[in-house]
Every structure is written in C-alpha cells, then in structure tokens.
Amino acid sequence: MNPQKVKNGPNFMQQVNKKKHVDCALSSNSESSDDEVDEIVAIKKDVQKQRFSVSAEAYGQFNKKENFKAKFIPKTKEQSERIKQRMQAGFMFSALNDKEIEIVVGAMEEKIFNKTEYVIKQGEEGNVLYVVDTGELECFKNYGKGDIFLKTYYPGESFGELALLFQSPRAASIIVKSDKAILWQLDRETFNLIVKEASIKKRQQFETFLENWDLLKEIKDPYDKLKMSDALFEKQYKKGDVILQQGQKSNEIFILEQGKVSVNKNNQKLFELIKFGEYFGDQSIVAGTVESFTYVAEEEIKLMYIPKKSYSSTLKEIEGTLIKNIQTKYGKYL
Ligand code: CMP
C-alpha cells in the first residue's frame, strides 16, 4: 500500500442523505422507542442475574416486531467503566441516555488486533461497529486510484457505523498502526435498536443547521460534517440569563440558533449577536485565553453548543479561520 496523505472525498453526503431519508421514512411510523428501552433494561436486569443472553420482543427497524437478543458479555467492573469512559470521549454514543449506555456496555465484546492487521476492508459486508480502547488505527479509502489516507483513530473514537446505518458495504479500510490495538466491538442488532435510532434522530435534528452554518463551508469532507451533528447539543435560556461571564473559561463553543444575545464588558453593553450562526466561547477554546466579555440572553433564546472535548475532532480543522475571526469579531474591544 502506498497511500497518498491527502484529504478529499466523493459526493458522499448525497448517498448518505438518500439512504438516510429512506431509513427515516421507513422508521417514522414505529412505536415509542422509550418503551422499547424500558423493556430492554428489564431484560438486562435478568441477564445480569443469569449471565447469559435472553430474547425479548421489541420493535425493530422497518416497523417490524422482531425477536431481539439482548446480547450480554460478562465483564469486570473495571472493564465496564473503561468502556463507558471511551464511549463518553467520542460522538457516536452522545445521544444515548444512561439506560441505553448500560445495554450497549453489556453487549460490547473485546477484540485484539496486531500491527498492520485490517480491522475493516473497504467493500466487504459489515456487521459490527468498533470503539478504540487502546492503540491507533488508520483509515484509507480507495476512490478508484489507490488508497488515500483519511484519518487516524485514537482511543475513544469509533468507526464502522456507516455499513450499519445505511446497510452498505464498508466505505473505507481501517488498519492497525500501533503495535497492538484493543477494540470494543458492538453487534449490529444492539447498534440498530439502541444506537442507530438515537444517532439518526440527532443527525436529522441538526441537519438543517449544519447545511446552513457558513463556517462549515470550509470543511471539505462531507463525512466530517455529518459526524459533527453527533457533537452538537442544544440549550435554551431565559431573558436575563448569563450564559458566559467575563474572566471565565468556557467549556463550550456556543452558536446562536434563535434570539438575541448581548455582549458586555465591565457591565457595559457593547453590541448584540442576532444572526443565526454567530458564535462565542471561542476565545477560551480556540485561543486558550479567558473570555473578555459577558454574554447575556436578551430574550428567550436557543443556542447550539459544541463541548470543549469535541473541538479537536470537529472545528480544529478550520482553526486558522477561527483565530482570524476572533480578531475580526472582537479586535476593537479587546
Ligand atoms: P463503514 O463504512 O462501516 O466502515 C469503514 C469506516 O470508515 C466507516 O464506516 C466510517 O466509520 C469510517 N470513515 C472515516 N472516514 C470516512 C469517510 N470519509 N468516508 C467513509 N467512511 C469513513
């Protein structure tokens, strides 16, 4: 293999959207997933007693009632805690609640791979998703003229979800770069029933936002944009709420979705943010300084935010622009 270290991509988003819309249309009539989860949690309790997997009725994909095997692989407490930590570090599981996380942890299976070993081969059928516990792996994609390096995966990151989300062949290859890699493998059934629904809901929720946020036009790989929705959250504030205080370090980059936010310094209002996509909290996260301003909700507002821990895997790619923007936005008030 002689991979070129460049980054580009085909019109992947179109394929993904097409598939996604089919999937979502098909699943939109399904019954409440909360009920399903409650049912599965009950099963999980039994499973913990019995220490082997059992069956239960649950509504699955395509609105069909199917026999779902709540897979459970016994683990030490320490292993379960480590998986949870890894899951929290990445995006894939960010939409899950505590009950769902327990089920997923129970279903994970440890897999060990050696240096240069293929974990996933592009074009093959895929039935599992992986979370990196230790080691580093590289992702390559062949667009027809040899393998192109796309990215390195580190502990906490996950891959292999596309084949499960869209029932497509593996879209890239993943090879172990370090001497050894310990991965947690999640089966298709648990993924489909627990993770997929939450992930699709979240991606749909933020789809319009991602398509319209100007800043993201610079991100070349549509796959990276798609993944960004997993790192996005939403918060509402009431009139008068202080969102971020001058002199503090922010734990989030906030993005204005709806409403008006005032920017204040030493108790004096300087200007207002009113446009969709205007953002703040970037001084702490991008420039590493404390915030120079206090941000106050001037009415009931809706903000999106990207947690600090997700910055390096989402917006870091456009850090140059973000730093330039700090000067343009605040330069005359600093
Ligand atoms: P999957 O297609 O199941 O298997 C290969 C994995 O590579 C894929 O899921 C993604 O998790 C990961 N991947 C990372 N970057 C890309 C990309 N640009 N296009 C497709 N897959 C990617």
mmCIF file of C-alpha atoms and ligand atoms in Angstrom:
data_model
loop_
_atom_site.group_PDB
_atom_site.id
_atom_site.type_symbol
_atom_site.label_atom_id
_atom_site.label_comp_id
_atom_site.label_asym_id
_atom_site.label_seq_id
_atom_site.Cartn_x
_atom_site.Cartn_y
_atom_site.Cartn_z
ATOM 1 C CA MET A 1 0.000 0.000 0.000
ATOM 2 C CA ASN A 2 1.249 3.419 -0.905
ATOM 3 C CA PRO A 3 -1.320 5.799 0.482
ATOM 4 C CA GLN A 4 -1.188 9.457 -0.503
ATOM 5 C CA LYS A 5 -1.582 11.710 2.521
ATOM 6 C CA VAL A 6 -4.297 13.923 1.084
ATOM 7 C CA LYS A 7 -7.850 14.509 2.102
ATOM 8 C CA ASN A 8 -10.751 14.711 -0.287
ATOM 9 C CA GLY A 9 -13.981 12.875 -0.902
ATOM 10 C CA PRO A 10 -16.668 11.862 -3.353
ATOM 11 C CA ASN A 11 -20.202 13.139 -3.156
ATOM 12 C CA PHE A 12 -20.738 11.022 -0.144
ATOM 13 C CA MET A 13 -23.326 13.270 1.552
ATOM 14 C CA GLN A 14 -25.750 12.732 -1.308
ATOM 15 C CA GLN A 15 -25.532 8.978 -0.915
ATOM 16 C CA VAL A 16 -25.847 9.259 2.824
ATOM 17 C CA ASN A 17 -28.832 11.611 2.654
ATOM 18 C CA LYS A 18 -30.603 9.447 0.119
ATOM 19 C CA LYS A 19 -30.201 6.385 2.273
ATOM 20 C CA LYS A 20 -30.965 8.265 5.449
ATOM 21 C CA HIS A 21 -34.236 9.586 4.101
ATOM 22 C CA VAL A 22 -35.302 6.111 3.072
ATOM 23 C CA ASP A 23 -34.436 4.768 6.518
ATOM 24 C CA CYS A 24 -36.125 7.613 8.358
ATOM 25 C CA ALA A 25 -39.263 7.440 6.262
ATOM 26 C CA LEU A 26 -39.470 3.751 6.950
ATOM 27 C CA SER A 27 -38.974 4.118 10.664
ATOM 28 C CA SER A 28 -41.191 7.139 11.211
ATOM 29 C CA ASN A 29 -44.245 5.039 11.991
ATOM 30 C CA SER A 30 -42.562 2.938 14.604
ATOM 31 C CA GLU A 31 -43.768 2.950 18.181
ATOM 32 C CA SER A 32 -42.154 4.816 21.069
ATOM 33 C CA SER A 33 -38.506 3.882 21.474
ATOM 34 C CA ASP A 34 -38.655 4.807 25.200
ATOM 35 C CA ASP A 35 -40.951 1.855 25.764
ATOM 36 C CA GLU A 36 -38.533 -0.360 23.913
ATOM 37 C CA VAL A 37 -35.651 0.817 26.030
ATOM 38 C CA ASP A 38 -37.562 0.223 29.265
ATOM 39 C CA GLU A 39 -38.301 -3.257 28.038
ATOM 40 C CA ILE A 40 -34.685 -3.895 27.201
ATOM 41 C CA VAL A 41 -33.497 -2.559 30.534
ATOM 42 C CA ALA A 42 -35.794 -5.004 32.274
ATOM 43 C CA ILE A 43 -34.252 -7.734 30.163
ATOM 44 C CA LYS A 44 -30.795 -6.525 31.017
ATOM 45 C CA LYS A 45 -31.516 -6.906 34.743
ATOM 46 C CA ASP A 46 -32.479 -10.506 34.175
ATOM 47 C CA VAL A 47 -29.456 -11.012 32.050
ATOM 48 C CA GLN A 48 -27.177 -9.763 34.773
ATOM 49 C CA LYS A 49 -28.613 -12.396 37.111
ATOM 50 C CA GLN A 50 -28.441 -15.197 34.613
ATOM 51 C CA ARG A 51 -25.140 -14.187 32.990
ATOM 52 C CA PHE A 52 -26.233 -15.210 29.529
ATOM 53 C CA SER A 53 -28.268 -13.652 26.758
ATOM 54 C CA VAL A 54 -32.046 -13.876 26.578
ATOM 55 C CA SER A 55 -34.650 -12.967 23.996
ATOM 56 C CA ALA A 56 -37.352 -10.356 24.208
ATOM 57 C CA GLU A 57 -39.898 -8.783 21.968
ATOM 58 C CA ALA A 58 -39.015 -5.339 20.727
ATOM 59 C CA TYR A 59 -39.964 -3.235 17.761
ATOM 60 C CA GLY A 60 -37.017 -3.003 15.431
ATOM 61 C CA GLN A 61 -36.156 -1.484 12.114
ATOM 62 C CA PHE A 62 -38.783 -1.167 9.404
ATOM 63 C CA ASN A 63 -41.557 -1.213 11.998
ATOM 64 C CA LYS A 64 -41.458 -4.996 12.300
ATOM 65 C CA LYS A 65 -41.770 -6.759 15.582
ATOM 66 C CA GLU A 66 -38.710 -8.913 15.867
ATOM 67 C CA ASN A 67 -37.064 -11.110 18.381
ATOM 68 C CA PHE A 68 -34.228 -9.048 19.789
ATOM 69 C CA LYS A 69 -31.408 -10.865 21.532
ATOM 70 C CA ALA A 70 -30.090 -8.579 24.216
ATOM 71 C CA LYS A 71 -26.504 -9.724 23.943
ATOM 72 C CA PHE A 72 -24.624 -9.640 27.220
ATOM 73 C CA ILE A 73 -20.956 -10.406 27.590
ATOM 74 C CA PRO A 74 -19.776 -10.582 31.214
ATOM 75 C CA LYS A 75 -17.133 -8.020 32.109
ATOM 76 C CA THR A 76 -15.238 -6.878 35.158
ATOM 77 C CA LYS A 77 -16.383 -3.640 36.778
ATOM 78 C CA GLU A 78 -13.138 -2.075 35.638
ATOM 79 C CA GLN A 79 -13.753 -3.114 32.025
ATOM 80 C CA SER A 80 -17.297 -1.709 32.079
ATOM 81 C CA GLU A 81 -16.038 1.577 33.498
ATOM 82 C CA ARG A 82 -13.334 1.777 30.831
ATOM 83 C CA ILE A 83 -15.869 1.196 28.039
ATOM 84 C CA LYS A 84 -18.095 3.935 29.470
ATOM 85 C CA GLN A 85 -15.161 6.305 29.578
ATOM 86 C CA ARG A 86 -14.285 5.531 25.969
ATOM 87 C CA MET A 87 -17.894 5.968 24.913
ATOM 88 C CA GLN A 88 -18.041 9.369 26.579
ATOM 89 C CA ALA A 89 -14.909 10.515 24.800
ATOM 90 C CA GLY A 90 -16.374 10.123 21.317
ATOM 91 C CA PHE A 91 -19.511 11.203 19.472
ATOM 92 C CA MET A 92 -21.219 8.017 18.469
ATOM 93 C CA PHE A 93 -22.938 7.460 21.781
ATOM 94 C CA SER A 94 -23.583 11.070 22.747
ATOM 95 C CA ALA A 95 -27.331 10.806 22.150
ATOM 96 C CA LEU A 96 -27.797 7.824 24.488
ATOM 97 C CA ASN A 97 -29.297 8.014 27.968
ATOM 98 C CA ASP A 98 -27.892 6.128 30.988
ATOM 99 C CA LYS A 99 -30.116 3.075 30.497
ATOM 100 C CA GLU A 100 -29.123 2.779 26.867
ATOM 101 C CA ILE A 101 -25.439 3.124 27.749
ATOM 102 C CA GLU A 102 -25.746 0.175 30.182
ATOM 103 C CA ILE A 103 -27.218 -2.015 27.458
ATOM 104 C CA VAL A 104 -24.522 -1.078 24.976
ATOM 105 C CA VAL A 105 -21.729 -1.693 27.513
ATOM 106 C CA GLY A 106 -23.191 -5.129 28.223
ATOM 107 C CA ALA A 107 -23.163 -6.038 24.547
ATOM 108 C CA MET A 108 -19.595 -4.922 23.801
ATOM 109 C CA GLU A 109 -17.012 -7.603 23.084
ATOM 110 C CA GLU A 110 -13.241 -7.162 23.375
ATOM 111 C CA LYS A 111 -11.200 -7.727 20.190
ATOM 112 C CA ILE A 112 -7.420 -7.537 19.909
ATOM 113 C CA PHE A 113 -5.669 -6.764 16.613
ATOM 114 C CA ASN A 114 -1.980 -6.602 15.734
ATOM 115 C CA LYS A 115 0.056 -4.019 13.820
ATOM 116 C CA THR A 116 -0.841 -3.755 10.078
ATOM 117 C CA GLU A 117 -3.856 -6.015 10.519
ATOM 118 C CA TYR A 118 -7.028 -4.944 8.705
ATOM 119 C CA VAL A 119 -9.942 -4.421 11.100
ATOM 120 C CA ILE A 120 -12.216 -3.390 8.216
ATOM 121 C CA LYS A 121 -11.732 -3.859 4.456
ATOM 122 C CA GLN A 122 -13.444 -1.464 2.070
ATOM 123 C CA GLY A 123 -16.160 -3.172 0.011
ATOM 124 C CA GLU A 124 -16.755 -6.018 2.430
ATOM 125 C CA GLU A 125 -20.004 -6.612 4.271
ATOM 126 C CA GLY A 126 -20.045 -5.147 7.774
ATOM 127 C CA ASN A 127 -21.913 -6.326 10.847
ATOM 128 C CA VAL A 128 -20.182 -4.614 13.727
ATOM 129 C CA LEU A 129 -19.018 -1.217 14.942
ATOM 130 C CA TYR A 130 -15.763 -0.665 16.852
ATOM 131 C CA VAL A 131 -14.736 1.642 19.683
ATOM 132 C CA VAL A 132 -10.985 2.128 20.189
ATOM 133 C CA ASP A 133 -9.834 1.222 23.681
ATOM 134 C CA THR A 134 -6.054 1.369 23.179
ATOM 135 C CA GLY A 135 -3.818 1.843 20.151
ATOM 136 C CA GLU A 136 -4.007 3.822 16.928
ATOM 137 C CA LEU A 137 -5.525 2.870 13.603
ATOM 138 C CA GLU A 138 -5.503 4.459 10.167
ATOM 139 C CA CYS A 139 -8.382 4.882 7.767
ATOM 140 C CA PHE A 140 -7.841 4.679 3.984
ATOM 141 C CA LYS A 141 -10.288 4.999 1.156
ATOM 142 C CA ASN A 142 -9.868 3.901 -2.430
ATOM 143 C CA TYR A 143 -11.741 6.191 -4.806
ATOM 144 C CA GLY A 144 -10.558 4.140 -7.783
ATOM 145 C CA LYS A 145 -6.909 5.190 -7.995
ATOM 146 C CA GLY A 146 -5.319 3.577 -4.950
ATOM 147 C CA ASP A 147 -5.679 4.115 -1.232
ATOM 148 C CA ILE A 148 -5.876 7.629 0.144
ATOM 149 C CA PHE A 149 -5.172 8.290 3.800
ATOM 150 C CA LEU A 150 -8.151 9.868 5.539
ATOM 151 C CA LYS A 151 -7.514 9.918 9.258
ATOM 152 C CA THR A 152 -6.025 8.303 12.355
ATOM 153 C CA TYR A 153 -8.292 6.855 15.030
ATOM 154 C CA TYR A 154 -7.354 7.232 18.707
ATOM 155 C CA PRO A 155 -8.791 5.781 21.959
ATOM 156 C CA GLY A 156 -12.423 6.789 22.462
ATOM 157 C CA GLU A 157 -13.172 7.160 18.765
ATOM 158 C CA SER A 158 -15.418 4.743 16.937
ATOM 159 C CA PHE A 159 -15.734 3.584 13.346
ATOM 160 C CA GLY A 160 -17.620 1.133 11.186
ATOM 161 C CA GLU A 161 -21.049 2.697 11.774
ATOM 162 C CA LEU A 162 -21.828 3.508 8.130
ATOM 163 C CA ALA A 163 -22.335 -0.072 6.993
ATOM 164 C CA LEU A 164 -24.768 -0.496 9.882
ATOM 165 C CA LEU A 165 -26.549 2.834 9.479
ATOM 166 C CA PHE A 166 -27.074 2.523 5.742
ATOM 167 C CA GLN A 167 -26.769 -1.207 5.118
ATOM 168 C CA SER A 168 -23.982 -0.534 2.656
ATOM 169 C CA PRO A 169 -20.610 -2.219 2.078
ATOM 170 C CA ARG A 170 -17.724 -0.885 4.160
ATOM 171 C CA ALA A 171 -16.905 2.598 2.794
ATOM 172 C CA ALA A 172 -13.213 2.609 3.785
ATOM 173 C CA SER A 173 -10.476 0.380 5.208
ATOM 174 C CA ILE A 174 -9.158 0.549 8.767
ATOM 175 C CA ILE A 175 -5.687 -0.814 9.585
ATOM 176 C CA VAL A 176 -3.817 -1.046 12.904
ATOM 177 C CA LYS A 177 -0.941 1.441 13.077
ATOM 178 C CA SER A 178 0.351 0.795 16.612
ATOM 179 C CA ASP A 179 1.932 -2.492 17.789
ATOM 180 C CA LYS A 180 -1.431 -3.657 19.026
ATOM 181 C CA ALA A 181 -4.968 -2.302 19.242
ATOM 182 C CA ILE A 182 -7.642 -3.272 21.741
ATOM 183 C CA LEU A 183 -11.113 -2.555 20.399
ATOM 184 C CA TRP A 184 -14.639 -2.975 21.729
ATOM 185 C CA GLN A 185 -16.937 -4.477 19.156
ATOM 186 C CA LEU A 186 -20.682 -3.804 19.098
ATOM 187 C CA ASP A 187 -23.034 -6.121 17.217
ATOM 188 C CA ARG A 188 -25.479 -4.974 14.535
ATOM 189 C CA GLU A 189 -28.638 -5.809 16.495
ATOM 190 C CA THR A 190 -27.741 -3.776 19.569
ATOM 191 C CA PHE A 191 -26.478 -0.986 17.352
ATOM 192 C CA ASN A 192 -29.679 -0.926 15.316
ATOM 193 C CA LEU A 193 -32.021 -0.995 18.234
ATOM 194 C CA ILE A 194 -30.219 1.272 20.656
ATOM 195 C CA VAL A 195 -27.607 3.440 18.957
ATOM 196 C CA LYS A 196 -28.940 3.829 15.430
ATOM 197 C CA GLU A 197 -32.284 5.325 16.359
ATOM 198 C CA ALA A 198 -30.712 7.879 18.663
ATOM 199 C CA SER A 199 -27.999 8.702 16.158
ATOM 200 C CA ILE A 200 -30.388 9.190 13.240
ATOM 201 C CA LYS A 201 -32.718 11.340 15.323
ATOM 202 C CA LYS A 202 -29.833 13.538 16.332
ATOM 203 C CA ARG A 203 -28.414 13.810 12.828
ATOM 204 C CA GLN A 204 -31.838 14.780 11.487
ATOM 205 C CA GLN A 205 -32.307 17.348 14.226
ATOM 206 C CA PHE A 206 -29.109 19.166 13.325
ATOM 207 C CA GLU A 207 -29.087 18.547 9.583
ATOM 208 C CA THR A 208 -30.527 21.920 8.574
ATOM 209 C CA PHE A 209 -28.258 23.726 10.942
ATOM 210 C CA LEU A 210 -25.151 22.048 9.548
ATOM 211 C CA GLU A 211 -26.182 22.763 5.982
ATOM 212 C CA ASN A 212 -26.630 26.453 6.737
ATOM 213 C CA TRP A 213 -23.806 27.296 9.098
ATOM 214 C CA ASP A 214 -21.417 29.300 6.902
ATOM 215 C CA LEU A 215 -18.362 28.412 8.925
ATOM 216 C CA LEU A 216 -18.632 24.776 7.909
ATOM 217 C CA LYS A 217 -18.369 25.516 4.187
ATOM 218 C CA GLU A 218 -14.602 25.185 4.674
ATOM 219 C CA ILE A 219 -14.817 21.603 5.906
ATOM 220 C CA LYS A 220 -14.109 19.556 2.845
ATOM 221 C CA ASP A 221 -15.002 16.015 3.815
ATOM 222 C CA PRO A 222 -18.813 15.655 3.934
ATOM 223 C CA TYR A 223 -18.341 12.730 6.312
ATOM 224 C CA ASP A 224 -16.721 15.070 8.860
ATOM 225 C CA LYS A 225 -19.725 17.404 8.588
ATOM 226 C CA LEU A 226 -22.138 14.574 9.090
ATOM 227 C CA LYS A 227 -20.267 13.465 12.182
ATOM 228 C CA MET A 228 -20.387 16.958 13.594
ATOM 229 C CA SER A 229 -24.075 16.569 14.395
ATOM 230 C CA ASP A 230 -23.093 13.924 16.951
ATOM 231 C CA ALA A 231 -21.022 16.566 18.782
ATOM 232 C CA LEU A 232 -23.767 19.191 18.798
ATOM 233 C CA PHE A 233 -26.180 19.853 21.638
ATOM 234 C CA GLU A 234 -28.917 22.383 22.188
ATOM 235 C CA LYS A 235 -29.715 24.606 25.198
ATOM 236 C CA GLN A 236 -32.401 27.196 25.867
ATOM 237 C CA TYR A 237 -32.012 30.300 28.025
ATOM 238 C CA LYS A 238 -34.494 32.758 29.513
ATOM 239 C CA LYS A 239 -34.307 36.527 29.196
ATOM 240 C CA GLY A 240 -31.608 37.851 31.534
ATOM 241 C CA ASP A 241 -29.694 34.568 31.871
ATOM 242 C CA VAL A 242 -25.924 34.999 31.915
ATOM 243 C CA ILE A 243 -24.547 32.432 29.509
ATOM 244 C CA LEU A 244 -20.866 33.124 29.915
ATOM 245 C CA GLN A 245 -19.054 35.505 32.245
ATOM 246 C CA GLN A 246 -16.123 37.810 31.508
ATOM 247 C CA GLY A 247 -12.916 36.367 33.036
ATOM 248 C CA GLN A 248 -14.177 32.761 32.887
ATOM 249 C CA LYS A 249 -13.012 29.909 30.685
ATOM 250 C CA SER A 250 -15.763 28.444 28.578
ATOM 251 C CA ASN A 251 -16.402 24.719 28.325
ATOM 252 C CA GLU A 252 -18.362 25.101 25.110
ATOM 253 C CA ILE A 253 -18.449 26.953 21.831
ATOM 254 C CA PHE A 254 -21.973 28.405 21.697
ATOM 255 C CA ILE A 255 -23.713 29.023 18.386
ATOM 256 C CA LEU A 256 -26.749 31.269 18.094
ATOM 257 C CA GLU A 257 -29.739 29.477 16.668
ATOM 258 C CA GLN A 258 -32.564 31.796 17.610
ATOM 259 C CA GLY A 259 -32.892 35.044 19.598
ATOM 260 C CA LYS A 260 -30.678 37.878 20.774
ATOM 261 C CA VAL A 261 -27.536 37.771 22.951
ATOM 262 C CA SER A 262 -25.800 40.886 24.270
ATOM 263 C CA VAL A 263 -22.019 41.146 24.502
ATOM 264 C CA ASN A 264 -20.936 43.125 27.569
ATOM 265 C CA LYS A 265 -17.653 44.308 29.019
ATOM 266 C CA ASN A 266 -17.265 45.690 32.551
ATOM 267 C CA ASN A 267 -21.078 45.857 32.840
ATOM 268 C CA GLN A 268 -21.469 47.877 29.641
ATOM 269 C CA LYS A 269 -23.324 46.536 26.656
ATOM 270 C CA LEU A 270 -21.111 46.675 23.547
ATOM 271 C CA PHE A 271 -23.220 45.030 20.843
ATOM 272 C CA GLU A 272 -25.704 42.238 20.200
ATOM 273 C CA LEU A 273 -25.488 38.932 18.417
ATOM 274 C CA ILE A 274 -28.630 38.439 16.390
ATOM 275 C CA LYS A 275 -27.648 36.385 13.367
ATOM 276 C CA PHE A 276 -28.078 32.652 13.071
ATOM 277 C CA GLY A 277 -24.637 31.034 13.281
ATOM 278 C CA GLU A 278 -22.875 33.770 15.299
ATOM 279 C CA TYR A 279 -20.776 32.039 17.933
ATOM 280 C CA PHE A 280 -18.895 32.699 21.191
ATOM 281 C CA GLY A 281 -16.867 30.850 23.803
ATOM 282 C CA ASP A 282 -14.220 30.577 21.112
ATOM 283 C CA GLN A 283 -11.709 32.769 22.972
ATOM 284 C CA SER A 284 -11.259 30.088 25.647
ATOM 285 C CA ILE A 285 -11.396 27.066 23.399
ATOM 286 C CA VAL A 286 -9.621 28.254 20.263
ATOM 287 C CA ALA A 287 -7.219 30.855 21.696
ATOM 288 C CA GLY A 288 -6.901 29.319 25.189
ATOM 289 C CA THR A 289 -7.484 32.661 26.985
ATOM 290 C CA VAL A 290 -10.255 33.658 29.378
ATOM 291 C CA GLU A 291 -13.378 35.248 27.930
ATOM 292 C CA SER A 292 -13.169 39.035 27.504
ATOM 293 C CA PHE A 293 -16.930 39.530 27.580
ATOM 294 C CA THR A 294 -20.097 38.571 29.416
ATOM 295 C CA TYR A 295 -22.838 37.111 27.229
ATOM 296 C CA VAL A 296 -26.447 37.631 28.318
ATOM 297 C CA ALA A 297 -29.698 36.326 26.817
ATOM 298 C CA GLU A 298 -31.762 39.390 25.836
ATOM 299 C CA GLU A 299 -34.868 37.300 25.273
ATOM 300 C CA GLU A 300 -35.757 33.636 25.282
ATOM 301 C CA ILE A 301 -33.049 32.084 23.129
ATOM 302 C CA LYS A 302 -31.908 28.805 21.662
ATOM 303 C CA LEU A 303 -28.226 28.003 21.392
ATOM 304 C CA MET A 304 -26.363 25.057 19.994
ATOM 305 C CA TYR A 305 -23.069 24.153 21.563
ATOM 306 C CA ILE A 306 -20.029 22.021 20.866
ATOM 307 C CA PRO A 307 -18.347 20.791 24.070
ATOM 308 C CA LYS A 308 -14.663 21.612 24.511
ATOM 309 C CA LYS A 309 -13.686 17.922 24.394
ATOM 310 C CA SER A 310 -15.105 17.684 20.857
ATOM 311 C CA TYR A 311 -13.264 20.711 19.499
ATOM 312 C CA SER A 312 -10.199 18.876 18.218
ATOM 313 C CA SER A 313 -12.246 16.387 16.206
ATOM 314 C CA THR A 314 -14.724 18.900 14.800
ATOM 315 C CA LEU A 315 -13.612 22.507 14.313
ATOM 316 C CA LYS A 316 -9.839 22.206 14.758
ATOM 317 C CA GLU A 317 -9.517 21.642 11.020
ATOM 318 C CA ILE A 318 -10.576 25.278 10.474
ATOM 319 C CA GLU A 319 -8.651 26.728 13.417
ATOM 320 C CA GLY A 320 -6.887 29.273 11.170
ATOM 321 C CA THR A 321 -10.216 30.831 10.238
ATOM 322 C CA LEU A 322 -11.464 30.729 13.811
ATOM 323 C CA ILE A 323 -8.387 32.602 15.038
ATOM 324 C CA LYS A 324 -8.744 35.203 12.262
ATOM 325 C CA ASN A 325 -12.405 35.599 13.205
ATOM 326 C CA ILE A 326 -11.541 36.292 16.858
ATOM 327 C CA GLN A 327 -9.582 39.331 15.704
ATOM 328 C CA THR A 328 -12.305 40.478 13.292
ATOM 329 C CA LYS A 329 -15.103 39.988 15.801
ATOM 330 C CA TYR A 330 -13.577 41.364 18.970
ATOM 331 C CA GLY A 331 -10.348 43.120 17.930
ATOM 332 C CA LYS A 332 -11.538 46.669 18.581
ATOM 333 C CA TYR A 333 -12.999 45.810 22.006
ATOM 334 C CA LEU A 334 -10.074 43.837 23.419
HETATM 335 P P1 CMP B 1 -18.026 1.690 7.472
HETATM 336 O O1 CMP B 1 -18.327 2.082 6.072
HETATM 337 O O2 CMP B 1 -18.935 0.798 8.147
HETATM 338 O O3 CMP B 1 -16.538 1.088 7.521
HETATM 339 C C1 CMP B 1 -15.450 1.938 7.221
HETATM 340 C C2 CMP B 1 -15.484 3.109 8.161
HETATM 341 O O4 CMP B 1 -14.530 4.140 7.958
HETATM 342 C C3 CMP B 1 -16.796 3.876 8.001
HETATM 343 O O5 CMP B 1 -17.875 3.046 8.357
HETATM 344 C C4 CMP B 1 -16.536 5.075 8.849
HETATM 345 O O6 CMP B 1 -16.722 4.759 10.205
HETATM 346 C C5 CMP B 1 -15.029 5.306 8.631
HETATM 347 N N1 CMP B 1 -14.749 6.512 7.805
HETATM 348 C C6 CMP B 1 -13.961 7.538 8.197
HETATM 349 N N2 CMP B 1 -13.889 8.491 7.274
HETATM 350 C C7 CMP B 1 -14.652 8.119 6.267
HETATM 351 C C8 CMP B 1 -15.005 8.720 5.032
HETATM 352 N N3 CMP B 1 -14.519 9.905 4.658
HETATM 353 N N4 CMP B 1 -15.836 8.043 4.240
HETATM 354 C C9 CMP B 1 -16.306 6.846 4.618
HETATM 355 N N5 CMP B 1 -16.008 6.228 5.772
HETATM 356 C C10 CMP B 1 -15.195 6.849 6.613
#
